[in-house]
Coordinates of N, CA and C in Angstrom, one line a residue:
X203 N 0.9 -1.1 0.3 CA 0.0 -0.1 0.2 C 1.1 1.3 0.1
X204 N 2.0 1.1 0.7 CA 3.1 2.3 0.7 C 3.2 2.6 -0.6
X205 N 3.8 1.6 -1.4 CA 4.5 1.6 -2.7 C 3.3 2.3 -3.6
X206 N 2.1 2.4 -3.7 CA 1.3 2.7 -4.8 C 1.4 4.1 -4.7
X207 N 1.4 5.3 -3.7 CA 1.5 6.7 -3.8 C 3.1 6.9 -4.1
X208 N 3.9 6.3 -3.7 CA 5.2 6.6 -4.5 C 5.3 6.2 -5.9
X209 N 4.8 5.2 -6.6 CA 4.9 4.9 -7.9 C 4.2 5.7 -8.9
X210 N 2.9 6.4 -8.1 CA 1.9 7.4 -8.6 C 2.9 8.7 -8.8
X211 N 3.6 9.1 -7.7 CA 4.5 10.0 -7.9 C 5.4 10.1 -8.7
X212 N 6.2 9.0 -9.0 CA 7.2 8.9 -9.9 C 6.3 8.8 -11.2
X213 N 5.4 8.4 -11.6 CA 4.8 8.3 -13.0 C 4.2 9.7 -13.5
X214 N 4.0 10.7 -12.0 CA 3.6 11.9 -12.5 C 4.8 12.7 -13.0
X215 N 5.5 12.6 -12.1 CA 6.6 13.7 -12.7 C 7.6 13.2 -13.6
X216 N 7.4 11.6 -14.0 CA 8.1 11.2 -15.2 C 7.5 12.0 -16.5
X217 N 6.0 11.7 -16.4 CA 5.2 12.3 -17.7 C 5.4 13.7 -17.8
X218 N 5.6 14.5 -16.6 CA 5.6 15.8 -16.5 C 7.0 16.4 -17.4
X219 N 8.0 15.4 -17.1 CA 9.1 16.0 -17.7 C 9.5 15.5 -19.1
X220 N 8.5 14.6 -19.8 CA 8.6 14.6 -21.5 C 7.4 15.4 -22.2
X221 N 7.8 15.2 -23.6 CA 7.0 16.0 -24.3 C 6.2 15.3 -25.1
X222 N 5.3 14.8 -24.2 CA 4.2 13.9 -25.1 C 2.9 14.2 -24.8
X223 N 1.9 13.5 -25.5 CA 0.4 14.1 -25.5 C 0.0 13.6 -24.0
X224 N 0.6 12.7 -23.4 CA -0.1 12.2 -22.1 C 0.3 13.3 -20.9
X225 N 1.6 14.3 -21.3 CA 1.7 15.3 -20.1 C 0.5 16.4 -20.1
X226 N -0.4 16.3 -19.0 CA -1.2 17.4 -19.0 C -0.4 18.9 -19.1
X227 N 0.5 19.3 -18.9 CA 1.0 20.5 -19.3 C 1.2 21.0 -20.8
X228 N 1.1 19.6 -21.5 CA 1.7 20.0 -23.0 C 0.2 19.8 -24.2
X229 N -1.1 19.6 -23.1 CA -2.2 19.8 -23.9 C -2.6 20.5 -24.6
X230 N -2.4 22.2 -24.4 CA -2.5 23.2 -25.4 C -1.6 23.5 -25.9
X231 N -0.4 23.0 -25.9 CA 0.7 23.6 -26.9 C 1.2 24.8 -26.3
X232 N 2.2 25.3 -27.6 CA 2.8 26.6 -27.5 C 2.0 27.4 -28.3
X233 N 2.0 28.8 -27.9 CA 1.3 29.8 -28.8 C 1.8 29.9 -29.9
X234 N 1.1 30.1 -31.2 CA 1.5 30.6 -32.6 C 0.7 31.8 -32.9
X235 N 1.7 32.5 -33.8 CA 1.0 33.9 -34.1 C 0.0 33.5 -35.4
X236 N -1.7 34.1 -35.5 CA -2.5 33.7 -36.5 C -3.0 35.0 -37.0
X237 N -3.1 35.1 -38.5 CA -3.8 36.3 -39.0 C -5.3 36.6 -38.5
X238 N -5.5 38.1 -38.4 CA -6.9 38.2 -37.9 C -7.6 38.7 -39.0
X239 N -8.9 38.2 -39.3 CA -9.5 38.9 -40.4 C -9.9 40.4 -40.0
X240 N -10.0 41.4 -40.8 CA -10.5 42.6 -40.5 C -12.0 42.7 -40.4
X241 N -12.7 43.1 -39.5 CA -14.1 43.4 -39.5 C -14.4 44.8 -39.7
X242 N -15.6 44.6 -40.3 CA -15.9 46.1 -40.2 C -17.0 46.4 -39.0
X243 N -16.3 47.2 -38.1 CA -17.2 47.6 -37.0 C -18.7 48.4 -37.7
X244 N -19.9 48.3 -37.3 CA -20.7 49.3 -37.4 C -21.4 49.7 -36.0
X245 N -21.2 51.0 -36.0 CA -21.8 51.6 -34.6 C -23.4 51.9 -34.8
X246 N -24.3 51.2 -33.9 CA -25.6 51.1 -34.2 C -26.0 52.8 -33.9
X247 N -25.3 53.6 -33.3 CA -25.6 54.8 -32.8 C -25.4 56.0 -34.0
X248 N -24.7 55.5 -35.1 CA -24.3 56.5 -36.3 C -25.0 56.2 -37.2
X249 N -25.5 56.9 -37.6 CA -26.6 56.5 -39.1 C -25.9 56.3 -40.4
X250 N -26.2 55.3 -41.0 CA -25.9 55.0 -42.4 C -25.8 56.4 -43.1
X251 N -24.7 57.1 -44.3 CA -24.9 58.0 -44.7 C -25.7 57.6 -45.9
X252 N -26.8 58.4 -46.6 CA -27.1 58.3 -47.9 C -26.5 59.0 -48.8
X253 N -25.7 57.9 -50.1 CA -25.0 58.5 -51.1 C -25.8 59.4 -51.7
X254 N -27.2 59.5 -51.8 CA -28.0 60.6 -52.6 C -27.6 61.8 -52.3
X255 N -27.9 61.8 -50.7 CA -28.0 63.5 -50.1 C -27.0 64.0 -49.5
X256 N -25.7 63.0 -49.3 CA -24.3 63.2 -49.1 C -24.1 64.2 -50.0
X257 N -23.0 65.3 -49.4 CA -22.5 66.4 -49.8 C -20.9 66.0 -50.3
X258 N -20.5 66.2 -51.1 CA -18.8 66.2 -51.5 C -18.3 67.0 -50.5
X259 N -16.9 66.5 -50.0 CA -16.0 67.6 -49.2 C -15.4 68.4 -50.3
X260 N -15.5 69.6 -49.8 CA -15.1 71.1 -50.4 C -13.6 70.9 -50.6
X261 N -13.1 71.2 -51.9 CA -11.5 71.0 -52.0 C -11.0 72.6 -51.4
X262 N -9.8 72.3 -50.5 CA -9.1 73.7 -50.3 C -8.7 74.1 -51.3
X263 N -9.0 75.3 -51.9 CA -8.4 76.3 -53.0 C -7.5 77.0 -52.6
X264 N -6.5 76.7 -51.7 CA -5.3 77.8 -51.4 C -4.5 77.6 -52.4
X265 N -3.7 78.7 -52.4 CA -2.4 79.1 -53.3 C -1.0 79.2 -52.3
X266 N 0.0 78.6 -53.0 CA 1.0 78.9 -52.3 C 1.5 80.2 -51.9
X267 N 1.8 80.5 -50.8 CA 2.4 81.7 -50.1 C 3.8 81.9 -50.7
X268 N 4.0 83.2 -50.8 CA 5.2 83.7 -51.6 C 6.6 83.0 -50.9
X269 N 7.0 83.4 -49.8 CA 8.3 83.3 -48.8 C 7.9 82.8 -47.6
X270 N 8.6 81.8 -46.9 CA 8.3 81.7 -45.7 C 10.0 82.3 -45.0
X271 N 9.5 82.8 -43.8 CA 10.4 83.5 -42.9 C 10.9 82.8 -41.8
X272 N 10.1 82.2 -41.1 CA 10.3 81.5 -40.0 C 9.8 80.2 -40.0
X273 N 10.3 79.1 -39.3 CA 9.7 77.7 -38.9 C 10.7 77.4 -37.7
X274 N 9.4 77.0 -36.9 CA 9.8 76.5 -35.5 C 9.0 75.2 -35.2
X275 N 9.9 74.1 -34.7 CA 8.9 72.9 -34.2 C 9.0 73.1 -32.7
X276 N 8.1 73.0 -31.9 CA 8.3 73.1 -30.6 C 7.7 71.7 -30.1
X277 N 8.3 71.0 -29.0 CA 7.7 70.0 -28.4 C 6.4 70.5 -27.7
X278 N 5.2 69.5 -27.8 CA 4.3 69.7 -26.7 C 3.9 68.2 -26.3
X279 N 2.9 68.2 -25.2 CA 2.4 66.9 -24.9 C 2.0 66.1 -25.9
X280 N 2.7 65.1 -25.9 CA 2.3 63.8 -27.0 C 2.5 64.4 -28.6
X281 N 3.5 65.0 -28.8 CA 3.7 65.6 -30.0 C 4.2 66.4 -30.3
X282 N 4.2 67.5 -31.3 CA 5.0 68.6 -31.9 C 4.1 69.5 -32.2
X283 N 4.3 70.9 -32.0 CA 3.5 72.0 -32.6 C 4.8 72.6 -34.1
X284 N 4.4 72.5 -35.2 CA 5.0 72.8 -36.2 C 4.2 74.6 -36.6
X285 N 5.0 75.6 -36.4 CA 4.8 76.9 -36.8 C 5.7 77.3 -37.8
X286 N 4.8 78.2 -38.7 CA 5.3 78.5 -39.9 C 4.7 80.1 -39.8
X287 N 5.9 80.8 -40.3 CA 5.5 82.3 -40.7 C 6.0 82.5 -42.1
X288 N 5.1 83.5 -43.0 CA 5.5 83.7 -44.3 C 4.9 85.0 -44.5
X289 N 5.3 85.2 -45.8 CA 4.7 86.5 -46.3 C 4.1 86.1 -47.5
X290 N 2.7 86.8 -47.6 CA 1.8 86.6 -48.9 C 1.9 87.6 -50.0
X291 N 1.5 87.4 -51.1 CA 1.6 88.2 -52.5 C 1.0 89.7 -52.0
X292 N -0.2 89.5 -51.5 CA -1.2 90.6 -51.1 C -1.8 90.7 -49.8
X293 N -2.2 91.8 -49.3 CA -2.8 91.8 -47.8 C -4.3 91.1 -47.9
X294 N -4.5 90.8 -46.7 CA -5.6 90.1 -46.7 C -6.0 88.6 -46.7
X295 N -4.7 87.5 -47.2 CA -4.8 86.5 -47.2 C -5.2 85.9 -45.7
X296 N -6.2 84.6 -46.2 CA -6.9 84.2 -45.0 C -6.8 82.5 -45.2
X297 N -7.1 81.8 -44.0 CA -7.6 80.5 -44.3 C -6.2 80.0 -44.5
X298 N -5.1 80.1 -43.5 CA -3.6 79.7 -44.1 C -3.4 78.5 -43.4
X299 N -3.0 77.4 -44.0 CA -2.6 76.1 -43.8 C -1.5 75.4 -44.3
X300 N -1.2 74.2 -43.5 CA 0.1 73.6 -43.7 C -0.4 72.5 -44.4
X301 N -0.4 72.3 -45.5 CA -1.2 71.3 -46.4 C 0.1 70.2 -46.7
X302 N -0.4 68.8 -45.9 CA 1.1 67.8 -46.1 C 1.0 67.4 -47.4
X303 N 2.4 66.7 -47.7 CA 2.5 66.2 -49.2 C 2.6 64.4 -48.9
X304 N 2.2 64.0 -50.1 CA 2.1 62.4 -49.9 C 1.4 62.0 -48.7
X305 N 0.1 62.3 -48.4 CA -0.8 62.0 -47.7 C -0.3 62.0 -46.1
X306 N 0.7 63.0 -46.0 CA 1.3 63.1 -44.2 C 2.4 62.0 -44.3
X307 N 2.6 61.3 -45.1 CA 3.8 60.1 -44.8 C 5.2 60.9 -45.4
X308 N 6.4 60.6 -44.2 CA 7.6 60.8 -44.5 C 8.2 60.6 -45.8
X309 N 8.9 60.8 -46.5 CA 9.7 60.4 -47.6 C 11.2 60.3 -47.2
X310 N 12.0 59.4 -47.2 CA 13.4 59.4 -46.7 C 13.2 59.9 -45.5
X311 N 12.5 60.0 -44.4 CA 12.7 60.8 -43.4 C 12.5 62.1 -42.9
X312 N 11.9 62.7 -44.6 CA 11.7 64.0 -44.6 C 10.1 64.2 -45.0
X313 N 9.3 64.8 -44.0 CA 7.8 65.4 -43.9 C 7.5 66.5 -44.6
X314 N 7.1 66.7 -45.5 CA 6.9 68.1 -46.2 C 5.8 68.6 -46.4
X315 N 5.3 69.8 -45.9 CA 4.4 70.6 -46.1 C 4.4 71.9 -46.9
X316 N 3.3 72.3 -47.7 CA 3.2 73.1 -48.3 C 2.3 74.6 -47.4
X317 N 2.9 75.6 -47.6 CA 2.3 76.6 -46.9 C 1.5 77.2 -47.8
X318 N 0.0 77.0 -47.5 CA -0.9 77.7 -48.7 C -1.7 78.9 -47.8
X319 N -2.5 79.9 -48.7 CA -3.7 80.8 -48.2 C -4.6 81.0 -49.2
X320 N -5.9 81.1 -48.8 CA -6.9 81.9 -49.9 C -6.2 83.1 -49.9
X321 N -6.4 83.8 -51.1 CA -5.8 84.9 -51.1 C -7.3 85.9 -51.9
X322 N -7.3 87.1 -51.5 CA -8.4 88.0 -51.8 C -8.4 88.3 -53.4
X323 N -9.7 88.4 -53.8 CA -9.5 88.4 -55.4 C -9.2 90.0 -55.7
X324 N -10.0 90.8 -55.1 CA -10.1 92.0 -55.8 C -8.8 93.1 -55.0
X325 N -8.0 92.6 -54.7 CA -7.1 93.4 -53.8 C -5.7 93.8 -54.5
X326 N -5.2 94.6 -54.7 CA -4.1 95.0 -55.5 C -2.6 94.2 -55.0
X327 N -2.0 93.7 -55.3 CA -0.6 93.1 -54.7 C 0.0 94.5 -54.2
X328 N 1.0 94.0 -53.4 CA 1.7 94.9 -52.3 C 1.3 95.2 -51.4
X329 N 2.0 96.2 -50.7 CA 1.9 96.7 -49.5 C 3.3 96.2 -48.7
X330 N 3.0 96.7 -47.5 CA 4.3 96.4 -46.6 C 4.2 95.5 -46.2
X331 N 5.7 94.7 -46.2 CA 5.7 93.2 -45.8 C 5.3 93.1 -44.4
X332 N 5.1 94.1 -43.5 CA 4.3 93.6 -42.0 C 3.1 93.2 -42.3
X333 N 2.2 94.1 -43.3 CA 0.9 94.0 -43.5 C 0.5 92.6 -44.2
X334 N 1.1 92.0 -44.9 CA 1.1 90.9 -45.6 C 1.5 89.3 -44.9
X335 N 2.1 89.9 -43.7 CA 2.6 88.6 -43.0 C 1.7 87.8 -42.3
X336 N 2.0 86.5 -42.4 CA 0.7 85.4 -42.1 C 1.7 84.4 -41.0
X337 N 1.0 83.6 -40.3 CA 1.6 83.0 -39.4 C 0.4 81.7 -39.4
X338 N 0.9 80.5 -39.2 CA -0.1 79.4 -38.9 C 0.5 78.1 -38.2
X339 N 0.0 77.2 -37.5 CA 0.5 76.3 -36.8 C -0.5 75.3 -37.0
X340 N 0.5 74.0 -36.8 CA -0.1 72.6 -37.1 C 0.3 71.6 -36.1
X341 N -0.5 71.1 -35.4 CA -0.2 70.0 -34.2 C 0.0 68.7 -34.8
X342 N 0.8 67.9 -34.2 CA 1.2 66.5 -34.7 C 1.4 65.7 -33.9
X343 N 1.0 64.3 -33.7 CA 1.1 63.7 -32.9 C 2.5 62.5 -32.7
X344 N 2.6 61.9 -31.6 CA 4.1 61.3 -31.8 C 3.9 59.6 -32.8
X345 N 2.7 59.5 -32.9 CA 2.5 58.5 -33.8 C 2.7 59.1 -35.2
X346 N 2.2 60.4 -35.6 CA 2.6 60.5 -36.9 C 3.9 61.2 -37.6
X347 N 4.6 61.4 -36.0 CA 6.1 61.6 -36.3 C 6.9 60.8 -36.6
X348 N 6.5 59.4 -36.5 CA 7.3 58.2 -36.4 C 8.1 58.3 -37.7
X349 N 9.6 57.8 -37.7 CA 10.4 57.7 -38.7 C 10.6 59.4 -39.5
X350 N 10.2 60.5 -38.8 CA 10.3 61.7 -39.3 C 11.7 62.1 -38.7
X351 N 12.6 62.6 -39.5 CA 14.2 63.0 -39.2 C 14.0 64.7 -39.4
X352 N 13.4 65.0 -40.6 CA 13.4 66.4 -40.8 C 11.7 66.7 -41.4
X353 N 11.4 67.9 -40.8 CA 10.3 68.6 -41.3 C 10.5 70.2 -42.3
X354 N 9.9 70.0 -43.5 CA 10.3 70.5 -44.4 C 9.0 71.5 -44.7
X355 N 9.1 72.8 -44.7 CA 7.9 73.8 -45.2 C 8.3 74.5 -46.5
X356 N 7.6 74.4 -47.6 CA 7.8 74.8 -48.8 C 6.7 76.1 -49.2
X357 N 7.2 77.0 -49.9 CA 6.5 78.0 -50.1 C 6.5 78.2 -51.9
X358 N 6.3 79.1 -52.4 CA 6.2 79.1 -54.0 C 7.8 79.4 -54.0
X359 N 8.4 80.5 -53.2 CA 9.7 80.9 -53.5 C 11.0 80.4 -53.0
X360 N 10.7 79.6 -51.7 CA 11.6 79.1 -51.1 C 11.4 78.0 -49.9
X361 N 11.8 77.5 -49.1 CA 11.4 76.7 -48.2 C 12.4 76.3 -47.2
X362 N 12.1 76.2 -45.9 CA 12.5 75.9 -44.7 C 12.4 74.6 -44.2
X363 N 13.7 74.1 -43.4 CA 13.5 73.1 -42.7 C 14.0 72.6 -41.4
X364 N 13.5 72.0 -40.7 CA 14.1 71.9 -39.3 C 14.3 70.2 -39.2
X365 N 15.4 70.1 -38.5 CA 15.7 68.5 -38.3 C 15.7 68.2 -36.6
X366 N 15.6 66.7 -36.6 CA 15.7 66.4 -35.0 C 17.0 66.5 -34.5

């Protein structure tokens, strides 16, 4: 009777040491990576848009600003703030934007933006440089800045860049 528990203990320890299907520790095996099919999540609280009534998104009709006078990239919480100053062709330029090239993806570590603004139609060109000065800022997250070593902002006549 004393030999039965001892034989049972030896059998359990022996099975746990081997790599067989009888070992309870090997029943599920090691984990392996598998591909996951992308599922379209549908939120029942958001109505499905009707293409007949949907309006197309308006295209930005800005034109490149004449020159860039200043470019600063400042660290902010969870990202960076790109601030550019430039001089427009005429007074009254508005809706100034930094428009990313290549869908906002860096090319060889360089992220490029175009400095554009909407120009008024019936305003004569010229005026003092100070009266034509414009400033714009664009915030980017750390995820958007992955792989970016240089930020470049281009205008019509010049470009400026800032490196990390």
